[in-house]
Coordinates of C-alpha atoms in Angstrom, one line a residue:
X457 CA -18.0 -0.9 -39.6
X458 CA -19.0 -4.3 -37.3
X459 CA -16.0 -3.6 -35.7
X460 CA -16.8 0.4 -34.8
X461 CA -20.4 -1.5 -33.9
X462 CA -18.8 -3.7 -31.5
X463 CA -17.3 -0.9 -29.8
X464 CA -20.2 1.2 -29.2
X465 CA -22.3 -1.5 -28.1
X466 CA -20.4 -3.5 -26.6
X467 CA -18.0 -0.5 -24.5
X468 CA -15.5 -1.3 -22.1
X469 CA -17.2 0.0 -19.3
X470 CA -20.9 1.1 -19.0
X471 CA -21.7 3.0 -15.6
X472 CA -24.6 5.1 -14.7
X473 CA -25.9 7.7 -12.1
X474 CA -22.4 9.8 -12.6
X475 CA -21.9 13.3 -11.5
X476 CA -19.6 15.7 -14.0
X477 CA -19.1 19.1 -13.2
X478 CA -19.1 20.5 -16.8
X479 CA -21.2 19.2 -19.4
X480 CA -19.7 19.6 -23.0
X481 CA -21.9 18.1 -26.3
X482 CA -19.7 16.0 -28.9
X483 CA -20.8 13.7 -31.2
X484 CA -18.5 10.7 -32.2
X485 CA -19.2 9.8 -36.1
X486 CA -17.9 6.8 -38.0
X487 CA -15.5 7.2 -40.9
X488 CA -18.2 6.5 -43.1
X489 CA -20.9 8.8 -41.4
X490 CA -23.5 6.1 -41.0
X491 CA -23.2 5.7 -37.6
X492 CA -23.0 8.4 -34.9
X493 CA -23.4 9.2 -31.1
X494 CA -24.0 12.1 -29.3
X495 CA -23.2 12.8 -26.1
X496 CA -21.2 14.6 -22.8
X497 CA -17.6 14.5 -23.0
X498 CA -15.8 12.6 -20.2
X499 CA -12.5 12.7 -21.1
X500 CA -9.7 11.2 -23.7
X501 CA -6.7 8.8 -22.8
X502 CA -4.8 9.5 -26.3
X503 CA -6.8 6.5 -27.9
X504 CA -10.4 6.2 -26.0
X505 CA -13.0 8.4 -25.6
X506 CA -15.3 8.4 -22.3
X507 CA -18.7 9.8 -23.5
X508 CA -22.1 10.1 -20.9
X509 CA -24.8 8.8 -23.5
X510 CA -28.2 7.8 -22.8
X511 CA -27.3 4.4 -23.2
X512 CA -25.0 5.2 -19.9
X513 CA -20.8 5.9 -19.5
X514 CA -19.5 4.7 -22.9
X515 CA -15.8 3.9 -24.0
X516 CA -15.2 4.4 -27.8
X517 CA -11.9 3.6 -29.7
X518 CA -10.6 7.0 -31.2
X519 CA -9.6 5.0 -34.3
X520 CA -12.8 4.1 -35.7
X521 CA -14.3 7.6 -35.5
X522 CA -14.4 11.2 -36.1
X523 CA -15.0 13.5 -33.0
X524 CA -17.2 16.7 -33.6
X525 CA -18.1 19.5 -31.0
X526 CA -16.2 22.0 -29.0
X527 CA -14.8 19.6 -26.1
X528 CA -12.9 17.2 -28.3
X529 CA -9.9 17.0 -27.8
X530 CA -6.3 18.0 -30.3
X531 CA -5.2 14.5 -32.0
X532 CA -2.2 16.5 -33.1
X533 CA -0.6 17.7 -29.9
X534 CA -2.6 15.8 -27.4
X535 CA -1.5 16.2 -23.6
X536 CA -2.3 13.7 -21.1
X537 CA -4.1 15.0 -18.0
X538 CA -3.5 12.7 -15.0
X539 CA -4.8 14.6 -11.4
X540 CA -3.8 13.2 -8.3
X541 CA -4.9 14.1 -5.2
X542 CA -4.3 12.9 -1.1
X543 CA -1.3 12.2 1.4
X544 CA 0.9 15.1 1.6
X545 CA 3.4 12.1 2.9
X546 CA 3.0 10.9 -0.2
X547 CA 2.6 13.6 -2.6
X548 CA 5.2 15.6 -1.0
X549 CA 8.2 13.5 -1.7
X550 CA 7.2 10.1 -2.8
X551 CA 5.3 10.7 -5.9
X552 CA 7.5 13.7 -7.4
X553 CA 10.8 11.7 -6.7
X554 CA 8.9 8.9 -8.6
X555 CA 7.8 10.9 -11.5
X556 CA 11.6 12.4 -11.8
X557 CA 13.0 9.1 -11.9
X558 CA 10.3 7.9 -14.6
X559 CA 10.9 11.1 -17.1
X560 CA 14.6 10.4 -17.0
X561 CA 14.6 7.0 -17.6
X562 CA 12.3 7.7 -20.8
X563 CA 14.3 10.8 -21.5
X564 CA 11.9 13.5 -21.2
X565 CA 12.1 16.8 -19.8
X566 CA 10.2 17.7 -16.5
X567 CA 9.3 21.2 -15.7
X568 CA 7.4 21.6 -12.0
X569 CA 5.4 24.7 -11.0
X570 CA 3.4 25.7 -8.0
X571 CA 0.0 27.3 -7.6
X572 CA 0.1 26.7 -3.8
X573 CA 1.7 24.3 -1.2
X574 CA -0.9 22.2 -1.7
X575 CA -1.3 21.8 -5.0
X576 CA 1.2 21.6 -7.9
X577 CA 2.1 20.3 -11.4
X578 CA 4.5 18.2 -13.2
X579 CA 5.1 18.6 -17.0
X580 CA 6.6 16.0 -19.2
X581 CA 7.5 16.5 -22.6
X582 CA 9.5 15.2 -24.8
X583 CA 13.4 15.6 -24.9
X584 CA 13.7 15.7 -28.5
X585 CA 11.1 17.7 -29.7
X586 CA 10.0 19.8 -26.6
X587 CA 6.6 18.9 -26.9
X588 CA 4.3 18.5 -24.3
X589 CA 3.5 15.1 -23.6
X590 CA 1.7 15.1 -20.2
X591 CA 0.3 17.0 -17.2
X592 CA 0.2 15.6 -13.9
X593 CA -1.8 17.7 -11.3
X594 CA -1.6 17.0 -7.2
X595 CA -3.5 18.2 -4.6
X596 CA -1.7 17.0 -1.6
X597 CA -3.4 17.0 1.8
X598 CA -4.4 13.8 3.3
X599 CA -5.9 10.8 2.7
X600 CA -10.0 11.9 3.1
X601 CA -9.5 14.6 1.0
X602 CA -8.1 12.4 -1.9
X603 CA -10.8 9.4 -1.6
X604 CA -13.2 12.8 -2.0
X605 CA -11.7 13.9 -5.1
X606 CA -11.5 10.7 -6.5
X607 CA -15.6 10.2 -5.9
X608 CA -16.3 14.0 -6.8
X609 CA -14.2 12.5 -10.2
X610 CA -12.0 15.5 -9.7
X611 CA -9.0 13.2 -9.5
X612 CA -7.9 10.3 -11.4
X613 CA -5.8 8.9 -8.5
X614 CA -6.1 8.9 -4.7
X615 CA -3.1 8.7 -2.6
X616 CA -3.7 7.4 1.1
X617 CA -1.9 6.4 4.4
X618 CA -4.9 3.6 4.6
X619 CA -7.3 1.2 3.1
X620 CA -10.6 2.8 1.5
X621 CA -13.5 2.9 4.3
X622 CA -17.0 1.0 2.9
X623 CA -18.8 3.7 2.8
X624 CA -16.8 5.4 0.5
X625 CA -16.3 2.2 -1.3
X626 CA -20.0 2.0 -1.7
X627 CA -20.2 5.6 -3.0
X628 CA -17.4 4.9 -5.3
X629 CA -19.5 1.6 -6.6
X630 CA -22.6 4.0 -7.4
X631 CA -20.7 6.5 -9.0
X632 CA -19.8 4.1 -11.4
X633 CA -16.5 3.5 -10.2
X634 CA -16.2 -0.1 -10.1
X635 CA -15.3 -2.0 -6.8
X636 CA -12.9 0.0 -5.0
X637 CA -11.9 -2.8 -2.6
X638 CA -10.8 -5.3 -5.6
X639 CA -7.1 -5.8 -6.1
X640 CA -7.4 -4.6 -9.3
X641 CA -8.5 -1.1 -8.2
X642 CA -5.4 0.1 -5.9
X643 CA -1.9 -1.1 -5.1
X644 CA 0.7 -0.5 -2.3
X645 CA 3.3 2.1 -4.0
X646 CA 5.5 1.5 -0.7
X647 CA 5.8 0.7 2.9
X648 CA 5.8 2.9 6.0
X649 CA 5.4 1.8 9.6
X650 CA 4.2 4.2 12.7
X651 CA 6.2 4.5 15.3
X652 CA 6.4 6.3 18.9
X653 CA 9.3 9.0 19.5
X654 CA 10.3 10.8 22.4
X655 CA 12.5 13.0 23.0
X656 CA 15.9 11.7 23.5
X657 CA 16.9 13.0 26.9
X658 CA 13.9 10.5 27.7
X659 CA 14.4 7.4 29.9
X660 CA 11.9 5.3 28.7
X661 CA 12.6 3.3 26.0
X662 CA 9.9 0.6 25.8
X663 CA 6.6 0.4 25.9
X664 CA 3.8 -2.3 25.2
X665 CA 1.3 -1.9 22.4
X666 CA -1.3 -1.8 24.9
X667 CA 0.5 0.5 27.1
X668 CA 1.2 2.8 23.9
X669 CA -3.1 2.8 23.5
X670 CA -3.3 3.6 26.7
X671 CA -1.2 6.6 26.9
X672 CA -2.9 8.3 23.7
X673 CA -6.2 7.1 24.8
X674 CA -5.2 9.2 28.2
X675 CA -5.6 6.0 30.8
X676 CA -2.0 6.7 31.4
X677 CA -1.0 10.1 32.0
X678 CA 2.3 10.3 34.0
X679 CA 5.9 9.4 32.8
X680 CA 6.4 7.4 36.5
X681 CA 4.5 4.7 35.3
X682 CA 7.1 3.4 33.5
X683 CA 10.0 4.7 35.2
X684 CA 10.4 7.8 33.9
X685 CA 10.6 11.2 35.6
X686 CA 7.3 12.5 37.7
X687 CA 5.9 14.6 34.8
X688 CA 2.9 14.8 32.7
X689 CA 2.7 13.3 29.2
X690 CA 2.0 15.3 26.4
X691 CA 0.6 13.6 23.4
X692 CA 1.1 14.7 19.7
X693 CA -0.8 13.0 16.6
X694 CA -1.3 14.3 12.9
X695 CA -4.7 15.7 11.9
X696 CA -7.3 13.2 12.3
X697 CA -8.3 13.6 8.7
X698 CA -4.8 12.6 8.1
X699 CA -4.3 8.4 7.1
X700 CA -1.9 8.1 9.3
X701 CA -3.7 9.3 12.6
X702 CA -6.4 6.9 10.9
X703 CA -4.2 4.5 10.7
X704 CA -3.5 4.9 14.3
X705 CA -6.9 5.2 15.5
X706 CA -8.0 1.4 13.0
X707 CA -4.2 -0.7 14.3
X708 CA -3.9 0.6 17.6
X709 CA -6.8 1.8 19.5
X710 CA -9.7 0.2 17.9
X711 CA -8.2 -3.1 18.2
X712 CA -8.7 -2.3 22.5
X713 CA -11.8 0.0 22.2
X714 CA -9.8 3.3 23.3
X715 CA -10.4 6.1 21.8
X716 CA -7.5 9.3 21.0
X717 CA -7.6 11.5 24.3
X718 CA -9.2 15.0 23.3
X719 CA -6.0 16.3 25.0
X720 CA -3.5 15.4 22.1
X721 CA -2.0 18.2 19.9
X722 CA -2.8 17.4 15.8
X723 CA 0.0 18.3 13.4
X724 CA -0.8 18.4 9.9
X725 CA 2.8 17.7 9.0
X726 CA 4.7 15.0 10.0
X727 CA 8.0 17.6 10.7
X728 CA 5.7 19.4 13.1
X729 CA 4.8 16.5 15.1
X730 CA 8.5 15.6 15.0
X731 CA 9.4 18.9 15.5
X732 CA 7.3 19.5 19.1
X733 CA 8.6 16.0 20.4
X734 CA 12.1 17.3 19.9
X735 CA 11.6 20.1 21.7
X736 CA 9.6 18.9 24.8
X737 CA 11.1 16.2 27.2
X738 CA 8.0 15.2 28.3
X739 CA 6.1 14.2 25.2
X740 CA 5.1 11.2 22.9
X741 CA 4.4 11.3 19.5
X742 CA 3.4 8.5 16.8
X743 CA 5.1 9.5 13.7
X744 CA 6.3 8.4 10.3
X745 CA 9.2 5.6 9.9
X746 CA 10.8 7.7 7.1
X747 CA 11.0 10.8 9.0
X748 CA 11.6 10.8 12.6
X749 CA 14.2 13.5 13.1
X750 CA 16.4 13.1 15.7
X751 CA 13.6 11.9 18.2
X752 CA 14.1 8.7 20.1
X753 CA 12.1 5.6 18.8
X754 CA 10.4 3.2 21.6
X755 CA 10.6 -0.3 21.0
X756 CA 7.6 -2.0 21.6
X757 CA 7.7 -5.2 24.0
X758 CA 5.3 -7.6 26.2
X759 CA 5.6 -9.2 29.4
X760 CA 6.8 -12.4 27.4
X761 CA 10.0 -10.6 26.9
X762 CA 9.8 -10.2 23.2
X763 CA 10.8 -7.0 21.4
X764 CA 10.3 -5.3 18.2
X765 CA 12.2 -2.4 16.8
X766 CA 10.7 -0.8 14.0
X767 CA 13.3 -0.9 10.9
X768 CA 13.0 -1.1 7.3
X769 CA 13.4 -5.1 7.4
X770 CA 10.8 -5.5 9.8
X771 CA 8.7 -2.9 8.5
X772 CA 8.7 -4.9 4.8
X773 CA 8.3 -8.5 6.6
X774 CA 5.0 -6.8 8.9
X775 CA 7.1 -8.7 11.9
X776 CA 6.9 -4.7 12.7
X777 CA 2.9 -4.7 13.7
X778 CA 2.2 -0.5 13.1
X779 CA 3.1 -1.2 9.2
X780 CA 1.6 1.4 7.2
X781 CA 1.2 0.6 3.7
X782 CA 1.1 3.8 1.2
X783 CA -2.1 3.2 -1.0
X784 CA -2.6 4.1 -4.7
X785 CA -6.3 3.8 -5.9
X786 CA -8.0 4.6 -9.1
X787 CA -11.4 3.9 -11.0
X788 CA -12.5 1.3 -13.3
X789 CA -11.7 3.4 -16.4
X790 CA -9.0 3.5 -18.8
X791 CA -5.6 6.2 -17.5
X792 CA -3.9 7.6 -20.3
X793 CA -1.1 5.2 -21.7
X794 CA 1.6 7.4 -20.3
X795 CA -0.3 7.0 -16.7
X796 CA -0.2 3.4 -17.0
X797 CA 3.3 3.6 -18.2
X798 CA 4.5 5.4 -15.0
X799 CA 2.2 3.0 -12.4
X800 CA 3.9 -0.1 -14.7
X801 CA 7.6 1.6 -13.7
X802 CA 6.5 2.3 -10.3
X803 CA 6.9 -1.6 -9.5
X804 CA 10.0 -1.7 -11.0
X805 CA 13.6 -2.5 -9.8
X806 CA 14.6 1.0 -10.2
X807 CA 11.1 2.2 -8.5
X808 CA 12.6 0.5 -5.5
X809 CA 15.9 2.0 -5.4
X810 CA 14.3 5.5 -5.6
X811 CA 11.7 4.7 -2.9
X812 CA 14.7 3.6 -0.7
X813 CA 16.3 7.0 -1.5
X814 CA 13.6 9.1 -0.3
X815 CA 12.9 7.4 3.0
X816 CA 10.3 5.0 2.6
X817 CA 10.4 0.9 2.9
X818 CA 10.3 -0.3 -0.4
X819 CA 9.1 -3.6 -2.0
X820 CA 11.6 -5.1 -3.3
X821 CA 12.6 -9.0 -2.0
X822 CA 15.3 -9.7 0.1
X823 CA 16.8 -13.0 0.8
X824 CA 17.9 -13.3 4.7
X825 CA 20.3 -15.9 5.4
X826 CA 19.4 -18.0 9.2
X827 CA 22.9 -16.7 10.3
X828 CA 21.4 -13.2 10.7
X829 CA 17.9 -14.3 12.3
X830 CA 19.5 -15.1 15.7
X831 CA 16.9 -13.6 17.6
X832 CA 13.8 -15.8 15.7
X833 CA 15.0 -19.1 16.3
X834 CA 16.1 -17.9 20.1
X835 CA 12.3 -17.2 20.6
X836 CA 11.8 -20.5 19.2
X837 CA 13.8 -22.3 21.9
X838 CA 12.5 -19.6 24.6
X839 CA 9.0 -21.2 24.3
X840 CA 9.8 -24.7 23.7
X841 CA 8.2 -27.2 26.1
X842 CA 5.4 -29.4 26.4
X843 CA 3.5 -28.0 23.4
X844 CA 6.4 -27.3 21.7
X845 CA 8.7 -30.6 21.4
X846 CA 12.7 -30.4 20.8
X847 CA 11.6 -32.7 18.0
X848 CA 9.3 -30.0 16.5
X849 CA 12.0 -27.5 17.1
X850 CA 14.4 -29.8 15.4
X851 CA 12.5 -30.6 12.1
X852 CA 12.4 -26.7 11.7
X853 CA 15.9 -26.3 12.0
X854 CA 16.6 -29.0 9.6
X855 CA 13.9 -27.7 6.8
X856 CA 14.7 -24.3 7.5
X857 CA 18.8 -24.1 7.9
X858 CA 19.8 -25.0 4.7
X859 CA 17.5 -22.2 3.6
X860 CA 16.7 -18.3 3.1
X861 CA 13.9 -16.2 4.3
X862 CA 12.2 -14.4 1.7
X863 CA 11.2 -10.8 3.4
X864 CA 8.0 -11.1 1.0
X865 CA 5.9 -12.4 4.1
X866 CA 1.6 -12.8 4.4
X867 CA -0.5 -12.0 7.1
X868 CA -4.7 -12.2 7.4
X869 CA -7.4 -9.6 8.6
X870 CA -8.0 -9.6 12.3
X871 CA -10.7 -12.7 12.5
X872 CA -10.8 -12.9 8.4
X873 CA -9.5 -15.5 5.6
X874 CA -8.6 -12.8 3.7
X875 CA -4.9 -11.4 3.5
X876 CA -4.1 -7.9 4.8
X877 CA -3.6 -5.2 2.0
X878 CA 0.1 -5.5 2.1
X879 CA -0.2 -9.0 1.8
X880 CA -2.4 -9.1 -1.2
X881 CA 0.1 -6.5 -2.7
X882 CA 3.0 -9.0 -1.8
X883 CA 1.0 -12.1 -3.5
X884 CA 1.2 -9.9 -6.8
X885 CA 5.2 -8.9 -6.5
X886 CA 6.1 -12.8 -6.0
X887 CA 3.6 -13.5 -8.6
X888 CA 5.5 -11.0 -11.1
X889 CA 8.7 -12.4 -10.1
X890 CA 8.1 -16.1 -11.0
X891 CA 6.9 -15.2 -14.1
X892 CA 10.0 -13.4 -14.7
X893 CA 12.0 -16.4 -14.0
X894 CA 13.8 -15.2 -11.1
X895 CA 13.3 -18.3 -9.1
X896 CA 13.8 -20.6 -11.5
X897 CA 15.7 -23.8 -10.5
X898 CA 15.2 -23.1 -7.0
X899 CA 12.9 -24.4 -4.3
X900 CA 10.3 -22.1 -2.9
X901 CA 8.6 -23.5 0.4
X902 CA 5.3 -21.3 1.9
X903 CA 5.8 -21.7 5.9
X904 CA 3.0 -21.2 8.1
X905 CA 3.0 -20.0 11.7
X906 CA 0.2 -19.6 14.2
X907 CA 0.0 -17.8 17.5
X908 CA 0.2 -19.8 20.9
X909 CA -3.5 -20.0 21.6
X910 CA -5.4 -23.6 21.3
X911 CA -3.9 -27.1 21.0
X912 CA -0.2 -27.3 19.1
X913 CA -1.7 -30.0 17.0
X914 CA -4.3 -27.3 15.9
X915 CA -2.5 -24.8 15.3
X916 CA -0.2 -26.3 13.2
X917 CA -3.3 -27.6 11.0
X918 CA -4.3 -23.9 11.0
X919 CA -0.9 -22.7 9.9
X920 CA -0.5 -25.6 7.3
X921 CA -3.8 -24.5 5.5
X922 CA -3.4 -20.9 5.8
X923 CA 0.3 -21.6 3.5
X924 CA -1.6 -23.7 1.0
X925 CA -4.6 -20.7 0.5
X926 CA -1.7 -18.4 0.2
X927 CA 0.6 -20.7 -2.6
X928 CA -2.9 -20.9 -4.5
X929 CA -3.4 -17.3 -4.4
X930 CA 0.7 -16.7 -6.0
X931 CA 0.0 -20.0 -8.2
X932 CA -2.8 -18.7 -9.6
X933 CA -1.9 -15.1 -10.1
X934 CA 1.5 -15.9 -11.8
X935 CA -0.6 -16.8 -15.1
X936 CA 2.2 -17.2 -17.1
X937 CA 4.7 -18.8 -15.2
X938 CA 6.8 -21.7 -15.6
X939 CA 6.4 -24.0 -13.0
X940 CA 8.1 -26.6 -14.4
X941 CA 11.5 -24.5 -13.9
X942 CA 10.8 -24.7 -10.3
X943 CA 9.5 -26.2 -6.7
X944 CA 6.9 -24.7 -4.8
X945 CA 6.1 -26.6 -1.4
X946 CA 4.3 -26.1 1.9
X947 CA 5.2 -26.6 5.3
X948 CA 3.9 -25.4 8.6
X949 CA 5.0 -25.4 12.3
X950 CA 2.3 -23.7 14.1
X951 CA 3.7 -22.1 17.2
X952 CA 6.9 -23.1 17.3
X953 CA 8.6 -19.3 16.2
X954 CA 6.6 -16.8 17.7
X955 CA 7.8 -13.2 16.6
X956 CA 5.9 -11.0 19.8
X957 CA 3.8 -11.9 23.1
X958 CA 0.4 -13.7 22.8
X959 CA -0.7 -11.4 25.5
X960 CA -1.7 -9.0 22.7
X961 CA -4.2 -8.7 19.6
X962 CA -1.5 -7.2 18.0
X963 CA 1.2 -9.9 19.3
X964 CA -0.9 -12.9 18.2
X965 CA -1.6 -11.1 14.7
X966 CA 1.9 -10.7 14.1
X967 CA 2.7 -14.2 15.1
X968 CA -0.1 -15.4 12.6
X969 CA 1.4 -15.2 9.4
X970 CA 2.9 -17.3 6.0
X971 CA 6.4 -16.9 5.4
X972 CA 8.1 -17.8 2.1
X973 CA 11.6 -19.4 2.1
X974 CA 14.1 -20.3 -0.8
X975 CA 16.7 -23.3 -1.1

């Protein structure tokens, strides 16, 4: 009874001013009858209720009581509901290949049907009996409509091609959400990175990242400006309600203060955009890493020299700067245990394998060996000199040769303290790992970079603190690890192995970053 007491009283989550679009009486009575609370029905994980009291959003342990009224819920042959809504990129391939994967590795049976292209379920019961053991509902269209579904609380999970915008993070706060830009309330489910195509008759095969914002922003409108034939460029985009165009507009124009040119043709499927670049000579497109078709991707470079190619190592390490991380974020409330079940698997090793399959850049680590990173250590000597000191160069080489490079890399905000969202997610994969054991009796060393601006000295400082904030951050969220079974060290050497052109926002964020490296 002080138990059932504790539960009521003292709920899991307690949230006011929440909108519900059917209100539905129950009353939740202890087994003894003495105590008893009446209310609107919310929902049912399998072993909470969610009940709108006057007393505010309460979460009650099924156990403890008896539920009374026409809303609640079959104990017997009780089906999970999970709804998820946003990215079609996502909820076209990603999710479904995800939710396959997870039914066959628990052995149950998964029946899909349609209501329209948009919007579809996946049924999971279980391979023994037959019975229904969950229901998982998308609607997929794009990342605004999913964020909107999630505050409408129309959907228990919001897929997007970006980070939640504050207002909607404030909205999301008031309707008793919780804090929608804590760690705790999204991950990244995988990687994606955006990336120009032509056609591939075209002669152009490089641009800058500032020449790329100028073409889309319609400041450069002729293909003779970069050697190319004497024609007009046409420009192609997805729907700007899409995350990726978002994306594009928050990385690549905003950074410069362009805006998209009115001009551009929207796509609301990435094979469309894809589709149109094939088939003109003449046009440009930004499209999605994991589908590009036969198009011709554009490398992009600065008048250092440097060059980056978007690929699924570069995409996962952010040396790539149009990354696109593919969000999943949900409410403070409790998902039913099979929900949790398939989030929990969606980090897994298998996960991985199956997000490689499909297309996307997946999390998982990989160790890179210095005899395949030719190119980093040549840009190293490229801007050696005066700032840069052969002995600098050579204490690097030394620390670094007998080592591997970790692809797990972390990068800051633009003018912020605080990591970037892939980072954060990357601080919580290494943290997972060590508690695992998998580095055990090795050496871990944090190595921070800087960009080329300011003093050497300096920057080195810069770089050195920025590793130690980022081993605290791992150290502290690998709460059970044994540290004991391992070395973790920092090091720093500032400018010394730049990765693009300082000539750039984008160049010096890239070259601003913490890199992790195993001995």
């Amino acid at each position: 009874m002080q138990q059932f007491r504790a539960a009521v009283f003292a709920a899991l989550f307690l949230f006011l001013n929440v909108s519900f679009g059917v209100a539905q009486d129950i009353t939740l009575r202890s087994q003894d009858g003495s105590v008893e609370i009446t209310g609107t029905f919310l929902g049912f994980d399998g072993e909470f209720y969610r009940v709108r009291t006057k007393y505010g959003e309460l979460t009650v342990d099924g156990t403890g009581v008896n539920c009374e009224g026409p809303a609640c819920p079959s104990l017997v042959n009780y089906i999970a509901e999970v709804s998820i809504s946003g990215a079609a990129t996502m909820g076209e391939v990603l999710m479904p290949a995800l939710i396959e994967a997870f039914a066959l590795r628990n052995n149950y049976k998964v029946a899909r049907s349609f209501e329209d292209v948009e919007r579809f379920d996946y049924e999971l019961s279980d391979g023994a009996s037959g019975q229904v053991l969950a229901r998982f509902t998308f609607h997929s269209s794009n990342s605004d409509e999913g964020f909107a579904d999630l505050l409408a609380d129309e959907a228990d999970i919001a897929m997007s091609l970006r980070e939640i915008r504050s207002a909607e993070a404030k909205r999301g706060y008031e309707a008793g959400l919780g804090d929608m830009t804590d760690s705790n309330r999204s991950r990244v489910l995988a990687l994606d990175g955006m990336v120009p195509v032509v056609s591939p008759g075209n002669p152009v095969k490089a641009l800058s990242p500032l020449q790329l914002a100028q073409v889309f922003a319609g400041q450069i409108d002729n293909w003779i400006e970069f050697g190319g034939p004497d024609a007009p460029i046409a420009l192609h985009l997805m729907e700007p309600s899409s995350g990726m165009a978002q994306a594009v507009e928050d990385q690549l124009m905003k950074p410069v203060g362009r805006v998209v040119a009115d001009t551009t043709q929207r796509h609301e499927r990435n094979i469309s955009l894809v589709s149109a670049v094939m088939r003109d000579p003449f046009a440009i497109g930004i499209a999605s890493f994991s589908e590009t078709g036969n198009t011709q991707l554009l490398t992009l470079d600065g008048e250092c020299g440097f060059a980056l190619t978007a690929s699924r190592r570069t995409i996962k390490t952010e040396d790539y700067p149009l990354t696109a991380p593919m969000f999943l974020y949900f409410p403070a409330r409790r998902l039913p245990k099979i929900a949790r079940e398939f989030l929990a698997y969606t980090r897994s090793p298998s996960a991985q394998i199956v997000i490689r399959r499909v297309g996307f850049v997946d999390q998982a680590p990989e160790e890179v060996p210095v005899n395949l990173q030719g190119d980093r250590f040549a840009n190293a000597i490229s801007v050696a000199g005066a700032d840069v000191t052969l002995e600098e160069l050579q204490r690097m080489v030394n620390r670094l040769g007998p080592m591997k490079r970790l692809t797990t890399s972390f990068r800051f905000q633009a003018g912020s303290t605080r990591l970037d969202a892939q980072s954060r997610s990357n601080v919580q994969q290494l943290a997972r790992a060590l508690e695992a054991g998998l580095y055990d009796a090795r050496k871990l060393v944090f190595v921070g970079f800087s960009d080329g601006e300011g003093a050497a000295a300096g920057n080195r400082q810069i770089a050195l603190k920025r590793a130690e904030t980022v081993r605290e951050a791992v150290v502290a969220a690998a709460e059970t690890a044994n540290f004991d079974q391992l070395t973790i060290d920092v090091d720093a050497f500032g400018e010394a192995m730049p990765m693009a052109c300082d000539d750039s926002a984008w160049g010096r964020q890239v070259n601003r970053r913490v890199e992790v490296w195993l001995r």
